PDB file of N, CA and C in Angstrom:
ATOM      1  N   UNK A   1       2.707 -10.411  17.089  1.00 46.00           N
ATOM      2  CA  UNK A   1       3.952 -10.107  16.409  1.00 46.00           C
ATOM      3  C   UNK A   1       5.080  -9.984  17.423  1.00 46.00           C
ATOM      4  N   UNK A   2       6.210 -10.435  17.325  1.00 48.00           N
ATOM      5  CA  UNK A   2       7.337  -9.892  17.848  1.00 48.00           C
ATOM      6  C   UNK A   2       7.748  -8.996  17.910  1.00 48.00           C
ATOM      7  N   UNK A   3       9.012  -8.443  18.578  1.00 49.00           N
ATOM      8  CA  UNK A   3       9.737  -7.439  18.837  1.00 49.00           C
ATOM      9  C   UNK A   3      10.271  -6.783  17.269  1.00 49.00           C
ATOM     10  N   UNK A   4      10.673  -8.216  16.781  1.00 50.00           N
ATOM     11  CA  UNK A   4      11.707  -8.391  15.665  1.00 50.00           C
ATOM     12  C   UNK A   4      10.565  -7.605  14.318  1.00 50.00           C
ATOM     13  N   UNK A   5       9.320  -8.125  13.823  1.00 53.00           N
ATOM     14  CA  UNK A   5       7.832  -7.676  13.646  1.00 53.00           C
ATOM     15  C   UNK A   5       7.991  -6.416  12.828  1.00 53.00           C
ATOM     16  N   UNK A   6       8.322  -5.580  14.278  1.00 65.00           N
ATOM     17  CA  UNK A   6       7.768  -4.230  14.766  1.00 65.00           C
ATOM     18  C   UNK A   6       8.738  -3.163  14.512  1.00 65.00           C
ATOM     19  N   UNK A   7      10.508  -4.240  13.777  1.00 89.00           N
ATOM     20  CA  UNK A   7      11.644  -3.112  13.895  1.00 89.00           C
ATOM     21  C   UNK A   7      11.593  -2.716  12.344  1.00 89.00           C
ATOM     22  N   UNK A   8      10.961  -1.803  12.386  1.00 92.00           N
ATOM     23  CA  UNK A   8      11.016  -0.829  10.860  1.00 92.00           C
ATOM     24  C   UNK A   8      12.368  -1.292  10.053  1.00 92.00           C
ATOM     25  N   UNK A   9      13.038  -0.535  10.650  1.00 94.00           N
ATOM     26  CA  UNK A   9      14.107  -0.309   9.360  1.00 94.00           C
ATOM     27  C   UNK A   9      14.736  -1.436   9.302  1.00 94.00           C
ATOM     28  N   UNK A  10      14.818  -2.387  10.463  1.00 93.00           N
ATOM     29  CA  UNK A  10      15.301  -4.011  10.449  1.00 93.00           C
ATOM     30  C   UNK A  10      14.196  -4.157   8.920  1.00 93.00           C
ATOM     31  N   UNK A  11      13.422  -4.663   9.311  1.00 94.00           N
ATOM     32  CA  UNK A  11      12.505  -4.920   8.255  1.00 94.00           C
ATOM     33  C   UNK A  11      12.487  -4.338   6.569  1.00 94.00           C
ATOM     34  N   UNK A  12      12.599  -3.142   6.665  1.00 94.00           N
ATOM     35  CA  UNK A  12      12.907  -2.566   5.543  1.00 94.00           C
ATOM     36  C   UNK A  12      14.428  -2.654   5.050  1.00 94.00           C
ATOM     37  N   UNK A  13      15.382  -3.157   5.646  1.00 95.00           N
ATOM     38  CA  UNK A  13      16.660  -3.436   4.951  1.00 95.00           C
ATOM     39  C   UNK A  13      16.414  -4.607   4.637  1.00 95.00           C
ATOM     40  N   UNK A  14      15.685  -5.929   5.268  1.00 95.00           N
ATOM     41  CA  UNK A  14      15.668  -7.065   4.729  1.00 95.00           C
ATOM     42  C   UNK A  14      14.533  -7.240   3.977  1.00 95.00           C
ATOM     43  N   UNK A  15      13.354  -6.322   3.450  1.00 95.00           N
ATOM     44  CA  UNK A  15      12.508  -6.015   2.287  1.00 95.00           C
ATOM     45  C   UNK A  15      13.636  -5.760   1.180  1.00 95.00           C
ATOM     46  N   UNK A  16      14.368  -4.181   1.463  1.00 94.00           N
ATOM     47  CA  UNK A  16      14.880  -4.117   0.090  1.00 94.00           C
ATOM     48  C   UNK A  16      15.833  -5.187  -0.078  1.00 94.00           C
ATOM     49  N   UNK A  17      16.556  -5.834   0.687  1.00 95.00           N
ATOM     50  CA  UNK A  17      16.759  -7.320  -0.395  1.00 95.00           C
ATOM     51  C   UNK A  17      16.432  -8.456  -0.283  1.00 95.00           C
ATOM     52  N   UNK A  18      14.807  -8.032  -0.789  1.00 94.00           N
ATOM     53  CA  UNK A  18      13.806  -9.036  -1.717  1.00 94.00           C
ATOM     54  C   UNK A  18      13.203 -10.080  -0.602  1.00 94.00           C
ATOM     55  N   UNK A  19      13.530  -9.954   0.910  1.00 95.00           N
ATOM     56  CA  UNK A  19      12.748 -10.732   1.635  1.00 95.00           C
ATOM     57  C   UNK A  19      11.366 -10.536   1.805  1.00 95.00           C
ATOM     58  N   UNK A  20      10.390 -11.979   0.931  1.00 95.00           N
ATOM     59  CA  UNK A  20       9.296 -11.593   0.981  1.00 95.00           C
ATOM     60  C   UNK A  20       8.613 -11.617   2.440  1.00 95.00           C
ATOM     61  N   UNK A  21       9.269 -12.358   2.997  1.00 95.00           N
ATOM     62  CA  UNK A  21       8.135 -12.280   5.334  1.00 95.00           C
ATOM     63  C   UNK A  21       8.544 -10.841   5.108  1.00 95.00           C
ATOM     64  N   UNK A  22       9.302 -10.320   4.911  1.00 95.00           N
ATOM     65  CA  UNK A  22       9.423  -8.565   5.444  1.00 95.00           C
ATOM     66  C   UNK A  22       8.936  -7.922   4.809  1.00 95.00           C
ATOM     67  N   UNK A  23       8.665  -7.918   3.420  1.00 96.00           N
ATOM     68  CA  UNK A  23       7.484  -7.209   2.701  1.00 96.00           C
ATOM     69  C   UNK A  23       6.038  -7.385   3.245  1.00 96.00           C
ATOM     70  N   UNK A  24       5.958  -9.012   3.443  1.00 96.00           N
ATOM     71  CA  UNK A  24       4.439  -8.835   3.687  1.00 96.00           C
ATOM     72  C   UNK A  24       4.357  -8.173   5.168  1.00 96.00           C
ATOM     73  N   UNK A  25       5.506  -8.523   6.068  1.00 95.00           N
ATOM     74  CA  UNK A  25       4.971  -7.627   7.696  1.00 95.00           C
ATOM     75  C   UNK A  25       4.865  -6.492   7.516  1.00 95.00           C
ATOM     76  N   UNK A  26       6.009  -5.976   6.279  1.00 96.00           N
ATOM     77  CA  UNK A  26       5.847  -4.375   6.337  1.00 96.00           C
ATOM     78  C   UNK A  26       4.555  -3.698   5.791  1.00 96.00           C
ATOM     79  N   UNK A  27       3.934  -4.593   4.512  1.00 97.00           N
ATOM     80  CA  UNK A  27       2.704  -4.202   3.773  1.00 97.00           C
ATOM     81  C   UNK A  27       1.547  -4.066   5.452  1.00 97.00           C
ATOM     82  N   UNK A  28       1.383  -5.058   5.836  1.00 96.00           N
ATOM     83  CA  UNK A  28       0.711  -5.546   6.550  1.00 96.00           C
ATOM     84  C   UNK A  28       0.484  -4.429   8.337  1.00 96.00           C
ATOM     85  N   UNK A  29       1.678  -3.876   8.576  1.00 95.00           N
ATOM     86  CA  UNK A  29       1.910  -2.686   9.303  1.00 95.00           C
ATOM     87  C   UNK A  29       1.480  -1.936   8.690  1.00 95.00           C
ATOM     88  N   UNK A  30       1.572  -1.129   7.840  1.00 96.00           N
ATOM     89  CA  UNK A  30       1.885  -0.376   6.950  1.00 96.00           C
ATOM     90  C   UNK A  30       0.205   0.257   6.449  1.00 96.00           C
ATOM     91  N   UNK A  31      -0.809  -1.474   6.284  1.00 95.00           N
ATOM     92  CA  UNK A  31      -2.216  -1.178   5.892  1.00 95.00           C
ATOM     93  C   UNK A  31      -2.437  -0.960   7.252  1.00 95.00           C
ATOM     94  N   UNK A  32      -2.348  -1.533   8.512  1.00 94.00           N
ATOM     95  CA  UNK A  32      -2.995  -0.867   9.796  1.00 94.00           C
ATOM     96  C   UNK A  32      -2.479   0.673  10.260  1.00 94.00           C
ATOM     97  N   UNK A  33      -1.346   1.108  10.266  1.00 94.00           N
ATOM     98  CA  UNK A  33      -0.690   2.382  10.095  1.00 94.00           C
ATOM     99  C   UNK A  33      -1.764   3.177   9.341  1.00 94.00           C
ATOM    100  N   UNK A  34      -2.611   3.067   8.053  1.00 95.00           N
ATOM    101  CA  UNK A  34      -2.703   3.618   7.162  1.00 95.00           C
ATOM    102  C   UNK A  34      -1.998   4.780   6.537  1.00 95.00           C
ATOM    103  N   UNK A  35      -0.702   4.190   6.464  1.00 96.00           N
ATOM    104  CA  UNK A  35       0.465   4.409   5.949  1.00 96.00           C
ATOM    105  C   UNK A  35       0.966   4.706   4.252  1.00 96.00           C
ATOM    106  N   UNK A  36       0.243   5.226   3.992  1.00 96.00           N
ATOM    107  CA  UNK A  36       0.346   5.065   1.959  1.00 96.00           C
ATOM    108  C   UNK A  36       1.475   5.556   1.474  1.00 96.00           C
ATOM    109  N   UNK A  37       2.042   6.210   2.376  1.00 96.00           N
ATOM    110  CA  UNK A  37       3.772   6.646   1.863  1.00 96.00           C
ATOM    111  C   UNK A  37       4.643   4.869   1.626  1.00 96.00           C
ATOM    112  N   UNK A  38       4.805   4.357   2.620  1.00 96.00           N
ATOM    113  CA  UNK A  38       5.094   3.272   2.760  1.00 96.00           C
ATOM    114  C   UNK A  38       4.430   2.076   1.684  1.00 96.00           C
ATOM    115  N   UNK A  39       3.016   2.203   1.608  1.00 97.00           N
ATOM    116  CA  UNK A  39       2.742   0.792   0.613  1.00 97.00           C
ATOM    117  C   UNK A  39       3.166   1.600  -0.902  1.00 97.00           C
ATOM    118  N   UNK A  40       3.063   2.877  -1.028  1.00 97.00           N
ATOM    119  CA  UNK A  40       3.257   3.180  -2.190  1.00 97.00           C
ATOM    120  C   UNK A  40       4.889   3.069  -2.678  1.00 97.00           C
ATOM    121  N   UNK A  41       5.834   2.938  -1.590  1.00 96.00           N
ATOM    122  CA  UNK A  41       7.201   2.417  -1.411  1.00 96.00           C
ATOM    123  C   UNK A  41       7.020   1.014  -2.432  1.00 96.00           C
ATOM    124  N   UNK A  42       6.956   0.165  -1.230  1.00 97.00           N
ATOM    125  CA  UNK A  42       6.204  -1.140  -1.377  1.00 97.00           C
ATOM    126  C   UNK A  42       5.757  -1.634  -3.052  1.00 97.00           C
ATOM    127  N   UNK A  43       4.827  -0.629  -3.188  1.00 96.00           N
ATOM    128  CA  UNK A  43       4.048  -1.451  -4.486  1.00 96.00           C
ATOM    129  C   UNK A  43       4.955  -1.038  -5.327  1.00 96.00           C
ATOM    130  N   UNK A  44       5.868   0.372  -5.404  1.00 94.00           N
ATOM    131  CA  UNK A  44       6.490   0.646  -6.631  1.00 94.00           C
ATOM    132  C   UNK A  44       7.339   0.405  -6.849  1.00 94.00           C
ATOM    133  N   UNK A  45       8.346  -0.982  -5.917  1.00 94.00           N
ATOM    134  CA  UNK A  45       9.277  -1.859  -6.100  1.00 94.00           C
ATOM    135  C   UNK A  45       8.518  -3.274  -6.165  1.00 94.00           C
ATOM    136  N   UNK A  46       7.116  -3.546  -6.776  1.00 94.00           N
ATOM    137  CA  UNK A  46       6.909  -4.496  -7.562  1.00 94.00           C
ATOM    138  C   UNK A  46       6.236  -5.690  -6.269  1.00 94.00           C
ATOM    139  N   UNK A  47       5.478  -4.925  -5.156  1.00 96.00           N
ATOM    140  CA  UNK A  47       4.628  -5.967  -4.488  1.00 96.00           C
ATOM    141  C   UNK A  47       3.424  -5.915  -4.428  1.00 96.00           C
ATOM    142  N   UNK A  48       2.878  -7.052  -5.654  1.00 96.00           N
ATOM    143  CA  UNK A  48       1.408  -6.851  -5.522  1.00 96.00           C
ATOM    144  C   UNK A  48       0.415  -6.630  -3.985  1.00 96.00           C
ATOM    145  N   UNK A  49       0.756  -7.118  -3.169  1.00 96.00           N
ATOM    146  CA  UNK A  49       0.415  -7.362  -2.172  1.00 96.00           C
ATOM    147  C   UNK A  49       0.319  -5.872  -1.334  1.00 96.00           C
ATOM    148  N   UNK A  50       1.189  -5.322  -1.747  1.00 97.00           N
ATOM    149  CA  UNK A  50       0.992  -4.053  -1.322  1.00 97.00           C
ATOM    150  C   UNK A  50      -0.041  -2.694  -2.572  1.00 97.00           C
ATOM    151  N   UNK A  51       0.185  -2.921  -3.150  1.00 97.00           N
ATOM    152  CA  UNK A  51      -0.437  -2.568  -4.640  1.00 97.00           C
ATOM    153  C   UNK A  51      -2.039  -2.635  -4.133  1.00 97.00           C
ATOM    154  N   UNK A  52      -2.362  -4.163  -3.756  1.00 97.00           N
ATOM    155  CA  UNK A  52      -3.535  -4.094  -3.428  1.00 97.00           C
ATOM    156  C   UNK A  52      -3.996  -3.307  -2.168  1.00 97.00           C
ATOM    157  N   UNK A  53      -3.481  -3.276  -1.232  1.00 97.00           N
ATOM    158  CA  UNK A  53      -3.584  -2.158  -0.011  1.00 97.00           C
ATOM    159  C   UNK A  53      -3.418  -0.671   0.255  1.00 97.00           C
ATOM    160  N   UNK A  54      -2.222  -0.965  -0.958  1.00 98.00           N
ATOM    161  CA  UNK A  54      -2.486   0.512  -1.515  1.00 98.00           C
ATOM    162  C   UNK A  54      -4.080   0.799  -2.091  1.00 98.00           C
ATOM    163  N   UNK A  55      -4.813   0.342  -2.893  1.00 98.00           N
ATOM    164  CA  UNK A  55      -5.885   0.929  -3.530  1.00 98.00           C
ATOM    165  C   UNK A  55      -6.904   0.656  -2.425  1.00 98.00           C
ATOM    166  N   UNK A  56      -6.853  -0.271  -1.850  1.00 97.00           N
ATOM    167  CA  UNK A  56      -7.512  -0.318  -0.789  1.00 97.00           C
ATOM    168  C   UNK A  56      -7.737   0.845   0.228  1.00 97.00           C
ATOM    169  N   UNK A  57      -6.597   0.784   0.500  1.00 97.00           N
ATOM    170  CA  UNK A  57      -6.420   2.461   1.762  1.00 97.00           C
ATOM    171  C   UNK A  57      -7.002   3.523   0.847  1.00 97.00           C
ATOM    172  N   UNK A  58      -6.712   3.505  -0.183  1.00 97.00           N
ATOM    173  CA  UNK A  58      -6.652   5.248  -1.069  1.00 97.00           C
ATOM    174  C   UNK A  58      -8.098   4.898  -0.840  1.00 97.00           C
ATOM    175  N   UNK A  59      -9.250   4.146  -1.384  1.00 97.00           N
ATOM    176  CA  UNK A  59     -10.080   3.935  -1.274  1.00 97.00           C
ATOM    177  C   UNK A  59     -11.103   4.614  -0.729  1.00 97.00           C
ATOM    178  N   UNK A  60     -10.612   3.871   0.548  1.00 96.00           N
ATOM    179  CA  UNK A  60     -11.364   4.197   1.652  1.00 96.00           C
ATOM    180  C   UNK A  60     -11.094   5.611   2.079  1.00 96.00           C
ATOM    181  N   UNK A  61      -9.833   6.027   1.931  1.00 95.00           N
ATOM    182  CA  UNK A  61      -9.504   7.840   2.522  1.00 95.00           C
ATOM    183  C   UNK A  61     -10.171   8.747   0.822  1.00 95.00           C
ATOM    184  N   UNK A  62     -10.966   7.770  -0.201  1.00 95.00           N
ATOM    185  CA  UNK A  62     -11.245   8.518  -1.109  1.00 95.00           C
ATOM    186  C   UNK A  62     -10.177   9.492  -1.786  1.00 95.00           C
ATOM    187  N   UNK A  63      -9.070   9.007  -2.002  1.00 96.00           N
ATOM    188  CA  UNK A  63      -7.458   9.850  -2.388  1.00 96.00           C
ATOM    189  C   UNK A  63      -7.226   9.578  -4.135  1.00 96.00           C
ATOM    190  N   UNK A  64      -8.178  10.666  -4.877  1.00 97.00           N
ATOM    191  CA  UNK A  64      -8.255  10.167  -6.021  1.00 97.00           C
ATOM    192  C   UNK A  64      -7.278  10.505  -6.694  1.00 97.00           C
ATOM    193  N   UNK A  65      -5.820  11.259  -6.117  1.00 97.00           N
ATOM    194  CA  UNK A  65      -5.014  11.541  -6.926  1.00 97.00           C
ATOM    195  C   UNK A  65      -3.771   9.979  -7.011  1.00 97.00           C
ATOM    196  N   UNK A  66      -4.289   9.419  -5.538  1.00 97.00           N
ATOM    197  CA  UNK A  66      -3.123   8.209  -5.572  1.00 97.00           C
ATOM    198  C   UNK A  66      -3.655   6.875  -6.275  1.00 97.00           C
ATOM    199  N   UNK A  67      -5.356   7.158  -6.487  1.00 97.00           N
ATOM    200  CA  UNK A  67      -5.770   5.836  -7.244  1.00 97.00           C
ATOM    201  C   UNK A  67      -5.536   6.551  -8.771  1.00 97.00           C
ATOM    202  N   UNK A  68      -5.433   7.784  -9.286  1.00 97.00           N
ATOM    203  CA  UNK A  68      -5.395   8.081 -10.390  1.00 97.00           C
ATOM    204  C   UNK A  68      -3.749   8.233 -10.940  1.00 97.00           C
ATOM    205  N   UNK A  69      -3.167   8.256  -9.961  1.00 97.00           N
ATOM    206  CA  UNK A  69      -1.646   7.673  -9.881  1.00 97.00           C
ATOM    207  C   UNK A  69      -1.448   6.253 -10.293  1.00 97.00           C
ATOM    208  N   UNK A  70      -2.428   4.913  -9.630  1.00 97.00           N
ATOM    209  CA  UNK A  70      -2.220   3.724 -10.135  1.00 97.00           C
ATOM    210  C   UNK A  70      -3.154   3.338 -11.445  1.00 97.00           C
ATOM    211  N   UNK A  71      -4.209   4.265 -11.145  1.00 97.00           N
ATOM    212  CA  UNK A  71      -5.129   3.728 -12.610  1.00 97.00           C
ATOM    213  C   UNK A  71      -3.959   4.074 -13.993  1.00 97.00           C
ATOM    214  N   UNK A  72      -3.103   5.345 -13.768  1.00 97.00           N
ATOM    215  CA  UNK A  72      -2.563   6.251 -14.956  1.00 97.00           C
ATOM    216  C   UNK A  72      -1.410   4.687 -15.216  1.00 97.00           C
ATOM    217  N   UNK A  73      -1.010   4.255 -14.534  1.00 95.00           N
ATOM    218  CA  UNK A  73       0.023   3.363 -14.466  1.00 95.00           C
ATOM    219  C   UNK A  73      -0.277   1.967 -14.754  1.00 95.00           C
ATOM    220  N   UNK A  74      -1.335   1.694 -15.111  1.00 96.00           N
ATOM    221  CA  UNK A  74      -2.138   0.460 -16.192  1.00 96.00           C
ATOM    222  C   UNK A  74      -2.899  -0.237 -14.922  1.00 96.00           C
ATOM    223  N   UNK A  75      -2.796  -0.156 -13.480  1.00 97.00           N
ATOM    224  CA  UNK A  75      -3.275  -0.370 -12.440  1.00 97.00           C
ATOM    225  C   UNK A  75      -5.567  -0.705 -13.088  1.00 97.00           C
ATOM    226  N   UNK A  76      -6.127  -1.628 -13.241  1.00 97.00           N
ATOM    227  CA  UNK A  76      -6.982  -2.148 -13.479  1.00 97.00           C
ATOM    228  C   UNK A  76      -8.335  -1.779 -12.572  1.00 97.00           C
ATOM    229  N   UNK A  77      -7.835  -2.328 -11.302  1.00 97.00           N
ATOM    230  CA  UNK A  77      -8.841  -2.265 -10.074  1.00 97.00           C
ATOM    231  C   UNK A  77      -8.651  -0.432  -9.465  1.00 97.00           C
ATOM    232  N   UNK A  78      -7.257   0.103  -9.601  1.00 97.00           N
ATOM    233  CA  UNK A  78      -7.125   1.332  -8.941  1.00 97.00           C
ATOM    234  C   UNK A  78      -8.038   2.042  -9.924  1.00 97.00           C
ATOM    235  N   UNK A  79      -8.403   1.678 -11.268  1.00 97.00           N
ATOM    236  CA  UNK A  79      -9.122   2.865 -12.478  1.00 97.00           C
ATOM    237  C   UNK A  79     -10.734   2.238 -12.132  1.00 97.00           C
ATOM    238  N   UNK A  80     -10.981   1.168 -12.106  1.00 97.00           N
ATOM    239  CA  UNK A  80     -12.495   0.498 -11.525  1.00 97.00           C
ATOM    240  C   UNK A  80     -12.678   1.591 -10.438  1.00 97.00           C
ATOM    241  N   UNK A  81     -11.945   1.714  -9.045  1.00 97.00           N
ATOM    242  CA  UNK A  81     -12.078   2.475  -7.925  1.00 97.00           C
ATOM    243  C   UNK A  81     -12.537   3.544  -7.734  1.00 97.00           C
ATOM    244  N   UNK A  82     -11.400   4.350  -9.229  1.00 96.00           N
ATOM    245  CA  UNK A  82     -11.252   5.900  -9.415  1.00 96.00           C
ATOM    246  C   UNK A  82     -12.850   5.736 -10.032  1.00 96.00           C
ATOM    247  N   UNK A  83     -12.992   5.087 -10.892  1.00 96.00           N
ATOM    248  CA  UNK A  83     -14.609   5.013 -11.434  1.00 96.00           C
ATOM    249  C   UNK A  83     -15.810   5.438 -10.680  1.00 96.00           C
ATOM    250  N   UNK A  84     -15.734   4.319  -9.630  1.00 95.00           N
ATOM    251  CA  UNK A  84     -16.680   3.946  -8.871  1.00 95.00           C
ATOM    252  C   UNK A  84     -16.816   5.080  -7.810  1.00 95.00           C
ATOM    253  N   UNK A  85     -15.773   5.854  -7.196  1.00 94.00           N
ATOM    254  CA  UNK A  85     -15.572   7.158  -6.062  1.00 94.00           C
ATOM    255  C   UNK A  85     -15.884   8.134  -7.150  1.00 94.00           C
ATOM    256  N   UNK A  86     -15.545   8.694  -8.456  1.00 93.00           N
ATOM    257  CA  UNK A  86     -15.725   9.635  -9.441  1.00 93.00           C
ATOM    258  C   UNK A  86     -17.409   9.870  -9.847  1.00 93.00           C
ATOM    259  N   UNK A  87     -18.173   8.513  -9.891  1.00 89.00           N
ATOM    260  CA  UNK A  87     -19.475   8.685 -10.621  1.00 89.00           C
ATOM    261  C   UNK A  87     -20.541   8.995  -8.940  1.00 89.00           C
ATOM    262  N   UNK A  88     -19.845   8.599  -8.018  1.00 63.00           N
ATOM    263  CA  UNK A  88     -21.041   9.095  -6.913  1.00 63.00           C
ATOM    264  C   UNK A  88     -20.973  10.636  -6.701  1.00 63.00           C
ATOM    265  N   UNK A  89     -19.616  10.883  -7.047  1.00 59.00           N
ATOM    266  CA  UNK A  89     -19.522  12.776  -6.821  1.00 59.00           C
ATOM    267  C   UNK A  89     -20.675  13.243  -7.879  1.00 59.00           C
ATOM    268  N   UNK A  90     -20.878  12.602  -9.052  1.00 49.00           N
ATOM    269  CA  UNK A  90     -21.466  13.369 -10.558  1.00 49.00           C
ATOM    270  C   UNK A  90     -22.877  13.807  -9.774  1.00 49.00           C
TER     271      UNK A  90
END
């Protein structure tokens, strides 16, 4: 990655208007960061791409209030997730 990559808020001014290379670098930082403030930014201005990394991360950190945040929100795979982390606790 570049310099250019790596400049946050560069990046996030040219995300919020609608540049998709800066969404995906930022999603893409953002899943190595494990950053969920940020993809949850991300997904809730409408990027699947982050949506999916979002449930991904929550996932894996087992964060059933942020997959029960996307399952509550018609989110498909985040309510499969919440499922699947919910029935090994039973």
């Amino acid at each position: 990655m570049t310099d250019f990559d790596t400049d946050l808020p560069t990046l996030r001014a040219l995300a919020e208007r609608g540049d998709g290379d800066a969404i995906d670098i930022l999603v893409e930082l953002a899943g190595e960061r494990g950053d969920l403030a940020e993809l949850r930014h991300l997904s809730d201005a409408g990027s699947a791409t982050a949506t999916d990394q979002l449930i991904e991360l929550a996932t894996e950190l087992e964060d059933l209030p942020e997959l029960r945040r996307l399952a509550a929100a018609g989110d498909a795979t985040a309510a499969e997730q919440l499922a699947e982390l919910t029935e090994t606790e039973c």
